[in-house]
PDB file of C-alpha atoms and ligand atoms in Angstrom:
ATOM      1  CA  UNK A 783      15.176   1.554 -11.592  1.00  0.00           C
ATOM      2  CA  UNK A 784      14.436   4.139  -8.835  1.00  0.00           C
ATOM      3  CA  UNK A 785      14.044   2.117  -5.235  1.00  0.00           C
ATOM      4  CA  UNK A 786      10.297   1.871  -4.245  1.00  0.00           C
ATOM      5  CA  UNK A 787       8.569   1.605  -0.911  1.00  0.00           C
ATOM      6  CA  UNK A 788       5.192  -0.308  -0.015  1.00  0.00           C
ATOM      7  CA  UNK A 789       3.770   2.188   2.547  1.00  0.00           C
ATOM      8  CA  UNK A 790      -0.070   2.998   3.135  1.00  0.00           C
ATOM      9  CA  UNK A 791      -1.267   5.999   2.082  1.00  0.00           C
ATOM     10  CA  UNK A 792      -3.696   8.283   3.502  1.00  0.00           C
ATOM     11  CA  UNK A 793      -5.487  11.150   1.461  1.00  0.00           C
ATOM     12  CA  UNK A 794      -8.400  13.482   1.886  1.00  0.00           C
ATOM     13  CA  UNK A 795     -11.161  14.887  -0.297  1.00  0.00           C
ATOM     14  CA  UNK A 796     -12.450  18.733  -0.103  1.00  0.00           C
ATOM     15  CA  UNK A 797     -15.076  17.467   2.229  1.00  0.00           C
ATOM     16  CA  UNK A 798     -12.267  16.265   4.512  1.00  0.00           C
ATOM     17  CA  UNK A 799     -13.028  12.355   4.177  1.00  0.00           C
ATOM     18  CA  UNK A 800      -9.904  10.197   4.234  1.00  0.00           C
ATOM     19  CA  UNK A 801      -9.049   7.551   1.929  1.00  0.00           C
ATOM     20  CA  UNK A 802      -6.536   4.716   2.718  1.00  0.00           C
ATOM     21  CA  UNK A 803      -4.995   2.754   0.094  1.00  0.00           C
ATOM     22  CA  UNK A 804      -1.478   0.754  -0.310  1.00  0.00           C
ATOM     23  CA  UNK A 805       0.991   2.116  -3.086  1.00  0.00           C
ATOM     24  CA  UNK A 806       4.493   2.108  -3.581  1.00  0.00           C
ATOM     25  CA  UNK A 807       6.383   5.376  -3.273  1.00  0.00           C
ATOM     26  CA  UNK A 808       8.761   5.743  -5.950  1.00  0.00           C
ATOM     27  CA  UNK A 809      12.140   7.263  -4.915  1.00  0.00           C
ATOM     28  CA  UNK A 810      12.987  10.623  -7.129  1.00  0.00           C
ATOM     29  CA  UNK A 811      15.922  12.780  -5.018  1.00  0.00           C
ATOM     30  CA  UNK A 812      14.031  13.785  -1.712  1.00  0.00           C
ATOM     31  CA  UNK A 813      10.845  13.792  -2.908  1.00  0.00           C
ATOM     32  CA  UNK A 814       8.259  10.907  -3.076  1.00  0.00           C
ATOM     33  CA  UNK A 815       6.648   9.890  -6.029  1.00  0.00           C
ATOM     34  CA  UNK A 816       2.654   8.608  -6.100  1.00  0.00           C
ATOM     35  CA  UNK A 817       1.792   7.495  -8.873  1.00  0.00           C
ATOM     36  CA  UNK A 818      -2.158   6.261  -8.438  1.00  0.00           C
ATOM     37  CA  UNK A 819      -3.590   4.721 -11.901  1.00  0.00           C
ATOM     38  CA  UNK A 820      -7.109   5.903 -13.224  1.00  0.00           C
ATOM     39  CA  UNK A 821      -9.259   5.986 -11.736  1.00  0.00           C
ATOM     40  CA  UNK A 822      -8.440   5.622  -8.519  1.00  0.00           C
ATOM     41  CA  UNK A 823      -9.831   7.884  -5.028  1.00  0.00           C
ATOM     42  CA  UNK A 824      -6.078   8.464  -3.975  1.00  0.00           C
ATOM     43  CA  UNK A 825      -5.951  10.406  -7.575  1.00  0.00           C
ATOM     44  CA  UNK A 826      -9.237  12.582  -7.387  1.00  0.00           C
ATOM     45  CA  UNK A 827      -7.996  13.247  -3.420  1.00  0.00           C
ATOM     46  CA  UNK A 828      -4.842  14.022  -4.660  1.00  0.00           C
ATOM     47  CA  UNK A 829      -6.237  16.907  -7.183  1.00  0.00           C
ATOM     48  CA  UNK A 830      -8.224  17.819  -4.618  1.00  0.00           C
ATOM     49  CA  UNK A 831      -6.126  18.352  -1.785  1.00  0.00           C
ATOM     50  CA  UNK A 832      -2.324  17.823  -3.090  1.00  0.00           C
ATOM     51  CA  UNK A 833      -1.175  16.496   0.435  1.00  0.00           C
ATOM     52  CA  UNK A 834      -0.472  12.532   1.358  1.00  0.00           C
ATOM     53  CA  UNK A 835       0.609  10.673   4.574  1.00  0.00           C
ATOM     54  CA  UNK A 836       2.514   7.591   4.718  1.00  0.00           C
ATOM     55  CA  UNK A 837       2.441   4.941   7.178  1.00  0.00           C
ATOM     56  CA  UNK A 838       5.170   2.483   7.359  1.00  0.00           C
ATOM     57  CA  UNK A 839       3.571  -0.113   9.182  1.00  0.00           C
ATOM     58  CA  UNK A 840       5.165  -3.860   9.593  1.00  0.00           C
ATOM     59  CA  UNK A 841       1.066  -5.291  10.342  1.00  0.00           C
ATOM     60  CA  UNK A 842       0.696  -6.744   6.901  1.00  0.00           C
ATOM     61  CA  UNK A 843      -2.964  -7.427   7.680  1.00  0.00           C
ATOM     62  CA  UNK A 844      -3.689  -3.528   6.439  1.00  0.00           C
ATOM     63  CA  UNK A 845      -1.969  -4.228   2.959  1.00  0.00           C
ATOM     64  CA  UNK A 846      -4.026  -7.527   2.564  1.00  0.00           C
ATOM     65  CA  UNK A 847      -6.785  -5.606   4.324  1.00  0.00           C
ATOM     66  CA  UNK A 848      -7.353  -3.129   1.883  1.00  0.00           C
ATOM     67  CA  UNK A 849      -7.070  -5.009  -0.704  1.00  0.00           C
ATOM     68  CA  UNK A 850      -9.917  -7.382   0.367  1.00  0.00           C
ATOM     69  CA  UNK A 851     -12.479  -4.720   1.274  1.00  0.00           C
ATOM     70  CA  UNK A 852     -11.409  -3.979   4.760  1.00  0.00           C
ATOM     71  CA  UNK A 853      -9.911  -0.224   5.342  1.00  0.00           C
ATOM     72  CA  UNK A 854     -11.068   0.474   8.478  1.00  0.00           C
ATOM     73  CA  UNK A 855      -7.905   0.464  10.181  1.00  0.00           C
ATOM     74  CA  UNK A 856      -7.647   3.064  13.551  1.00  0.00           C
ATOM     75  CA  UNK A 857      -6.128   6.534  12.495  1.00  0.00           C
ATOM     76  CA  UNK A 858      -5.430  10.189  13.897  1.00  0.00           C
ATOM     77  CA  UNK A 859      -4.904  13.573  12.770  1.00  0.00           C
ATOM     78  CA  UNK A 860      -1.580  14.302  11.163  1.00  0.00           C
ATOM     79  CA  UNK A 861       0.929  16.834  12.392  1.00  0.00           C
ATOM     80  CA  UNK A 862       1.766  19.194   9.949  1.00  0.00           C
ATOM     81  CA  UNK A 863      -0.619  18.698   6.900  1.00  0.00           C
ATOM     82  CA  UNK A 864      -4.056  17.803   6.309  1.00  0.00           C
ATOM     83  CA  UNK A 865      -5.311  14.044   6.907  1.00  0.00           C
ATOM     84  CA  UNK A 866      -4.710  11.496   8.877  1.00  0.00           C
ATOM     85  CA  UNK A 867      -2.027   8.470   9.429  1.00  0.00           C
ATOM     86  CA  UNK A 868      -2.173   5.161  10.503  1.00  0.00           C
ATOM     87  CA  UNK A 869      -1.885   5.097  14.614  1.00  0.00           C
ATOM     88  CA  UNK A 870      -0.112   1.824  14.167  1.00  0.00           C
ATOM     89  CA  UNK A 871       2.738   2.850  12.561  1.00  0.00           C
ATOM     90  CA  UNK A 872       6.137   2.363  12.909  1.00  0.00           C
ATOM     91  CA  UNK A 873       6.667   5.638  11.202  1.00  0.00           C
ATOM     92  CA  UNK A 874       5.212   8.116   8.984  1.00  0.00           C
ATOM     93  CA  UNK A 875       5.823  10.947   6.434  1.00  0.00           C
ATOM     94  CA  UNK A 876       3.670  13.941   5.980  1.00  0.00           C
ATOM     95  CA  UNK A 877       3.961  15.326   2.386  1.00  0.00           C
ATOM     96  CA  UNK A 878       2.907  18.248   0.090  1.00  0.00           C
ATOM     97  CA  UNK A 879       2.330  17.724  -3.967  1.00  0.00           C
ATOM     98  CA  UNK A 880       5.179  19.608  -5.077  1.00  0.00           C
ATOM     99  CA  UNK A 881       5.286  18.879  -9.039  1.00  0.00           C
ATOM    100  CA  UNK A 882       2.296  17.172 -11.091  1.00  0.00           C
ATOM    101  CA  UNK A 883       3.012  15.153 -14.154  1.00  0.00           C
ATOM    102  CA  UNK A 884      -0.131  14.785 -16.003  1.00  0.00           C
ATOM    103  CA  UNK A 885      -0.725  10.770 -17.805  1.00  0.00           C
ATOM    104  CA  UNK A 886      -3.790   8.918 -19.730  1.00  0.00           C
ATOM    105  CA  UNK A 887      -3.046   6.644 -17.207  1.00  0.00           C
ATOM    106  CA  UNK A 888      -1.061   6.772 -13.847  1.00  0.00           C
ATOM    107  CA  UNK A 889      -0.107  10.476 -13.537  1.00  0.00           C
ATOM    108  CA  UNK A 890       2.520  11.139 -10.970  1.00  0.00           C
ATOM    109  CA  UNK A 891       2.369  13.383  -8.042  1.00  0.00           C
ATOM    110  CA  UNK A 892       6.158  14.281  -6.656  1.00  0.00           C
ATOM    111  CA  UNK A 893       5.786  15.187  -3.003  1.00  0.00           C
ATOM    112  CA  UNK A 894       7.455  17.021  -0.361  1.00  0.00           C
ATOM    113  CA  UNK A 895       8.436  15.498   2.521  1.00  0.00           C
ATOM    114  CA  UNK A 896       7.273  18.583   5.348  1.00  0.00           C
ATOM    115  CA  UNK A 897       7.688  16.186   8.096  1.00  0.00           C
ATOM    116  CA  UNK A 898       8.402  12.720   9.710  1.00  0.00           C
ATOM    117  CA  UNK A 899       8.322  10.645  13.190  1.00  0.00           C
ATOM    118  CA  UNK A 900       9.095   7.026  14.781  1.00  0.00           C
ATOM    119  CA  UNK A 901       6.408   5.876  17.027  1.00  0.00           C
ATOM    120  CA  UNK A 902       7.954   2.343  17.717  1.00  0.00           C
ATOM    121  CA  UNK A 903      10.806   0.169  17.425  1.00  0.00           C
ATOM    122  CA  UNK A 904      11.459  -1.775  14.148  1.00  0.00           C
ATOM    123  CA  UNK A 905      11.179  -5.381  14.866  1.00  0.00           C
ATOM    124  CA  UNK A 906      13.225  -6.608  11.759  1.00  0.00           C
ATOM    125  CA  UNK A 907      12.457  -8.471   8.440  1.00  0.00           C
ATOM    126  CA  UNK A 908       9.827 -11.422   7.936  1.00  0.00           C
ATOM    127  CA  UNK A 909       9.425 -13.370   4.958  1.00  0.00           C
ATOM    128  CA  UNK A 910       5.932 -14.163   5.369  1.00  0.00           C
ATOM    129  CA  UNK A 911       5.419 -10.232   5.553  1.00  0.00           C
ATOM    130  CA  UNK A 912       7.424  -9.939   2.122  1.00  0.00           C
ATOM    131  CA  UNK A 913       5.289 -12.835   0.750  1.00  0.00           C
ATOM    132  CA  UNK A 914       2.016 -11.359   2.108  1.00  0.00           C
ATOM    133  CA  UNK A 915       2.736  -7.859   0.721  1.00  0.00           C
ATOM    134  CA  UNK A 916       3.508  -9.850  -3.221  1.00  0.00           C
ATOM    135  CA  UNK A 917       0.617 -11.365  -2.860  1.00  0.00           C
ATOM    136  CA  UNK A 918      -1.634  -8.402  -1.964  1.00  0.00           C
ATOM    137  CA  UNK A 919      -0.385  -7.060  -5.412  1.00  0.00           C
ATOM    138  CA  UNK A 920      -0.903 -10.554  -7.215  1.00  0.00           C
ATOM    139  CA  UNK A 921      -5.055  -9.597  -5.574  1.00  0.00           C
ATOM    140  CA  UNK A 922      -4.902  -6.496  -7.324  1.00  0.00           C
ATOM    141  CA  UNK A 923      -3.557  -7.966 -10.583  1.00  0.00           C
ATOM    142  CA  UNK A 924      -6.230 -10.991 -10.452  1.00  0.00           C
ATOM    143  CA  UNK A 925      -7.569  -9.483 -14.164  1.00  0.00           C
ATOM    144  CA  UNK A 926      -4.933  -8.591 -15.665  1.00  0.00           C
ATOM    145  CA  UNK A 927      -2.139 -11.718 -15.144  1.00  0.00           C
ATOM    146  CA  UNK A 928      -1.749 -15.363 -16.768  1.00  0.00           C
ATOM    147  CA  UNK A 929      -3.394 -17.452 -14.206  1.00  0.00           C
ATOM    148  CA  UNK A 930      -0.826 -20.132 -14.308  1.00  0.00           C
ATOM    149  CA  UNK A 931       1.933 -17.271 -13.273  1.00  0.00           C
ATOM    150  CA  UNK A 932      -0.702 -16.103 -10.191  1.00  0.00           C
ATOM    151  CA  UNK A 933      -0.536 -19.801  -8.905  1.00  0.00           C
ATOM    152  CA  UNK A 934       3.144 -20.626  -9.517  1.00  0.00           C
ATOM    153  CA  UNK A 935       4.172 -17.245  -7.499  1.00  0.00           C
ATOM    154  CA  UNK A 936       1.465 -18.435  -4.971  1.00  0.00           C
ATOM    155  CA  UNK A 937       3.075 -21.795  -4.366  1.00  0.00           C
ATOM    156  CA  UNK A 938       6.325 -19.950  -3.904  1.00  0.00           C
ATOM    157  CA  UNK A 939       4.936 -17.725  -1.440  1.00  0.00           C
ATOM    158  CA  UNK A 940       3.265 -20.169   0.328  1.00  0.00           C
ATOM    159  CA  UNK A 941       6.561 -21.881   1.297  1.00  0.00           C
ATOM    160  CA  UNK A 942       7.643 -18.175   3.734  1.00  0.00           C
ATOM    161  CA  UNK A 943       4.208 -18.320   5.091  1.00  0.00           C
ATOM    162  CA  UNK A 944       4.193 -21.909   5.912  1.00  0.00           C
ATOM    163  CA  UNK A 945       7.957 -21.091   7.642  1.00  0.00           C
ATOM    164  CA  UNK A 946       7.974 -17.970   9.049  1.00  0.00           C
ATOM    165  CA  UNK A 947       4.614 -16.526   9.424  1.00  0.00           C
ATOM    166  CA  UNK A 948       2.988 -15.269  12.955  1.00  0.00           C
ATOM    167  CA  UNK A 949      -0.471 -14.904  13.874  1.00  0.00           C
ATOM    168  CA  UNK A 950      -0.877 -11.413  11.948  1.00  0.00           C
ATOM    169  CA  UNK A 951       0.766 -12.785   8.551  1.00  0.00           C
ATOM    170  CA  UNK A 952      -1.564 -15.814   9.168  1.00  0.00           C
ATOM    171  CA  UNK A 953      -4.655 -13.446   9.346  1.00  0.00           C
ATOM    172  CA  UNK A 954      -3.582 -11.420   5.881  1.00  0.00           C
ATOM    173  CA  UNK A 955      -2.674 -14.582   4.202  1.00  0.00           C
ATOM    174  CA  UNK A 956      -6.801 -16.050   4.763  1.00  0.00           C
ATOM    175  CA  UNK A 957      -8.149 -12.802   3.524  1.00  0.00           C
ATOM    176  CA  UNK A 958      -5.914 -13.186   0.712  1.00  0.00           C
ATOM    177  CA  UNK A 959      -6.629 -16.437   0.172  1.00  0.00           C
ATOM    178  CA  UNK A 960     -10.688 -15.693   0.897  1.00  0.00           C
ATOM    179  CA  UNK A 961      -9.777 -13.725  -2.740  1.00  0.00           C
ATOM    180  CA  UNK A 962      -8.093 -15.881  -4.597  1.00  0.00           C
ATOM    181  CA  UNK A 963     -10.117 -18.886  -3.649  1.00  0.00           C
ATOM    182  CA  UNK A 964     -13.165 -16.350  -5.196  1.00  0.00           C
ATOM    183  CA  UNK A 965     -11.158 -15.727  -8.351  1.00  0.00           C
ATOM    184  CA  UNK A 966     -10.330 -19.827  -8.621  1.00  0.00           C
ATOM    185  CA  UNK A 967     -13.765 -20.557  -8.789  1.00  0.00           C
ATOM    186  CA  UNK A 968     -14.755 -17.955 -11.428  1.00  0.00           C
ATOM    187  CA  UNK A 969     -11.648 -19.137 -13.802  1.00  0.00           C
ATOM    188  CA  UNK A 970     -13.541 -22.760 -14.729  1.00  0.00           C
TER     189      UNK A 970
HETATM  190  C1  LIG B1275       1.892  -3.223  -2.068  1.00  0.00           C
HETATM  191  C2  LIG B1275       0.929  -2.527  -2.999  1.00  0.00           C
HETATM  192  C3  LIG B1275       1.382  -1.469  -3.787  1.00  0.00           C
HETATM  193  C4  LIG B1275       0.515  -0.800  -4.668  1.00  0.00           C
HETATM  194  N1  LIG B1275       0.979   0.267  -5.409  1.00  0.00           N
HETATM  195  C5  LIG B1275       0.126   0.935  -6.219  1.00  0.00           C
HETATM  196  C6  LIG B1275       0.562   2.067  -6.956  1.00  0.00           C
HETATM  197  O1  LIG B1275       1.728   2.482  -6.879  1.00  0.00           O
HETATM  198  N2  LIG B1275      -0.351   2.706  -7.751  1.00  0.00           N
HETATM  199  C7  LIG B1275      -1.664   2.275  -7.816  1.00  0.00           C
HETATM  200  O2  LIG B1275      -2.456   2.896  -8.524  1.00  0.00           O
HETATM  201  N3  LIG B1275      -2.082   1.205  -7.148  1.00  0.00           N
HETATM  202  C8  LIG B1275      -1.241   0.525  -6.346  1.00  0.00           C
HETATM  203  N4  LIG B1275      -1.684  -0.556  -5.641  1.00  0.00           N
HETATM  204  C9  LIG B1275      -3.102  -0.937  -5.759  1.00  0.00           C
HETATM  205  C10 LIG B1275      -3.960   0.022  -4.945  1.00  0.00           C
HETATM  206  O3  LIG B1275      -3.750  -0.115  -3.567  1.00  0.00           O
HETATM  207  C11 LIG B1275      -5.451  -0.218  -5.188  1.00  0.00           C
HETATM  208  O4  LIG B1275      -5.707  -0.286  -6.542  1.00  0.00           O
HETATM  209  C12 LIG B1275      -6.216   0.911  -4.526  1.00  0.00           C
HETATM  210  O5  LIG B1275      -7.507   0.506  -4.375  1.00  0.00           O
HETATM  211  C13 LIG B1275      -6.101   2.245  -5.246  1.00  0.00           C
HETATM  212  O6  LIG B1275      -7.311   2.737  -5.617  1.00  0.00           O
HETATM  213  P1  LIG B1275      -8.136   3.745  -4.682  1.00  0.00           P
HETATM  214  O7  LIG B1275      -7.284   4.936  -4.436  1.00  0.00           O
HETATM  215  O8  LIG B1275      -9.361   4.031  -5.480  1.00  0.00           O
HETATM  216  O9  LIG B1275      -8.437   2.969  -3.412  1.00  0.00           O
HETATM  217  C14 LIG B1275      -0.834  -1.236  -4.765  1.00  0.00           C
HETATM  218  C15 LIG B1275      -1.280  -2.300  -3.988  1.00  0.00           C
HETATM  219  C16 LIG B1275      -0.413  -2.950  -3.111  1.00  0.00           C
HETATM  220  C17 LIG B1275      -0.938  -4.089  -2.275  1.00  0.00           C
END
């Protein structure tokens, strides 16, 4: 399996909007993969203007933020390419859409990396950030998963929250919870 990376991902329509979503970048030589399933806005963007930004950011709460209806998270222009990145990152890429490979249902766009910058110091690993970022994919997956799975990997999760978790993983972890508490009550 190719090594992946949880990153946010800014794109833009032809109207110059920007879209902000989380996805994994799949490793393939030195280019990125993005690989958005249909239909998604980071796909139409994509067609539309075949350049994406990536913010590495370490505040959780804009994983678990998007994912529970809250994207407006503080950006500015991007160096090289067209669109925007997260101002609170740690670091960022700025890529081009080098190759397309068409799909009924998660095509794959392998991008360029045209440039790259630090902004800050990397504070180190968390395992409530590990466990927030799971279960910000678990949100996603709400429809599609056995619902005793979604609550056993919950009550593994919680146990990294309830150990290691600062105010920011706190804040992710209610909006995630705000979800899942949503979905509990429409399983009976
Ligand atoms: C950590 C993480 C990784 C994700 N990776 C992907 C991905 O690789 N492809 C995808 O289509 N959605 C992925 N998702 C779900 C998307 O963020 C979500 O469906 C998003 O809304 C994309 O649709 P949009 O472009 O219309 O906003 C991921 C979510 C999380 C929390």
């Amino acid at each position: 399996m190719p090594r992946i990376v949880e990153t946010i991902v800014t794109t833009t329509n032809a109207k110059g909007e920007a879209h902000i979503a989380p996805l994994g970048l799949i490793a393939d030589g030195d280019n990125w993969i993005i690989a958005p399933f249909r239909p998604s806005r980071t796909l139409d963007n994509l067609n539309e203007v075949p350049f994406a930004i990536a913010s590495h950011t370490d505040d959780v709460r804009v994983f678990a933020g998007c994912v529970t209806g809250r994207k407006s998270w503080p950006t500015c222009t991007a160096e090289r390419v067209p669109g925007m990145r997260l101002i609170d990152a740690v670091s960022h890429w700025e890529m081009a859409v080098e190759r397309i490979t068409n799909d009924q249902q998660r095509p794959r766009f392998s991008c360029r990396l045209e440039y790259e910058a630090s902004h800050r110091p990397w504070e180190g690993f968390n395992r409530a950030q590990a466990a927030v970022l799971e279960c910000a994919v678990l949100v996603t997956r709400l429809s599609m998963l056995p619902p005793e799975k979604i609550e056993n990997e919950l009550k593994y999760l919680e146990i990294a929250i309830s150990k290691t978790a600062g105010p920011r993983e706190e804040e992710a972890w209610g909006w995630l919870m705000e979800k899942i508490d949503a979905w509990r009550a429409a399983q009976v």
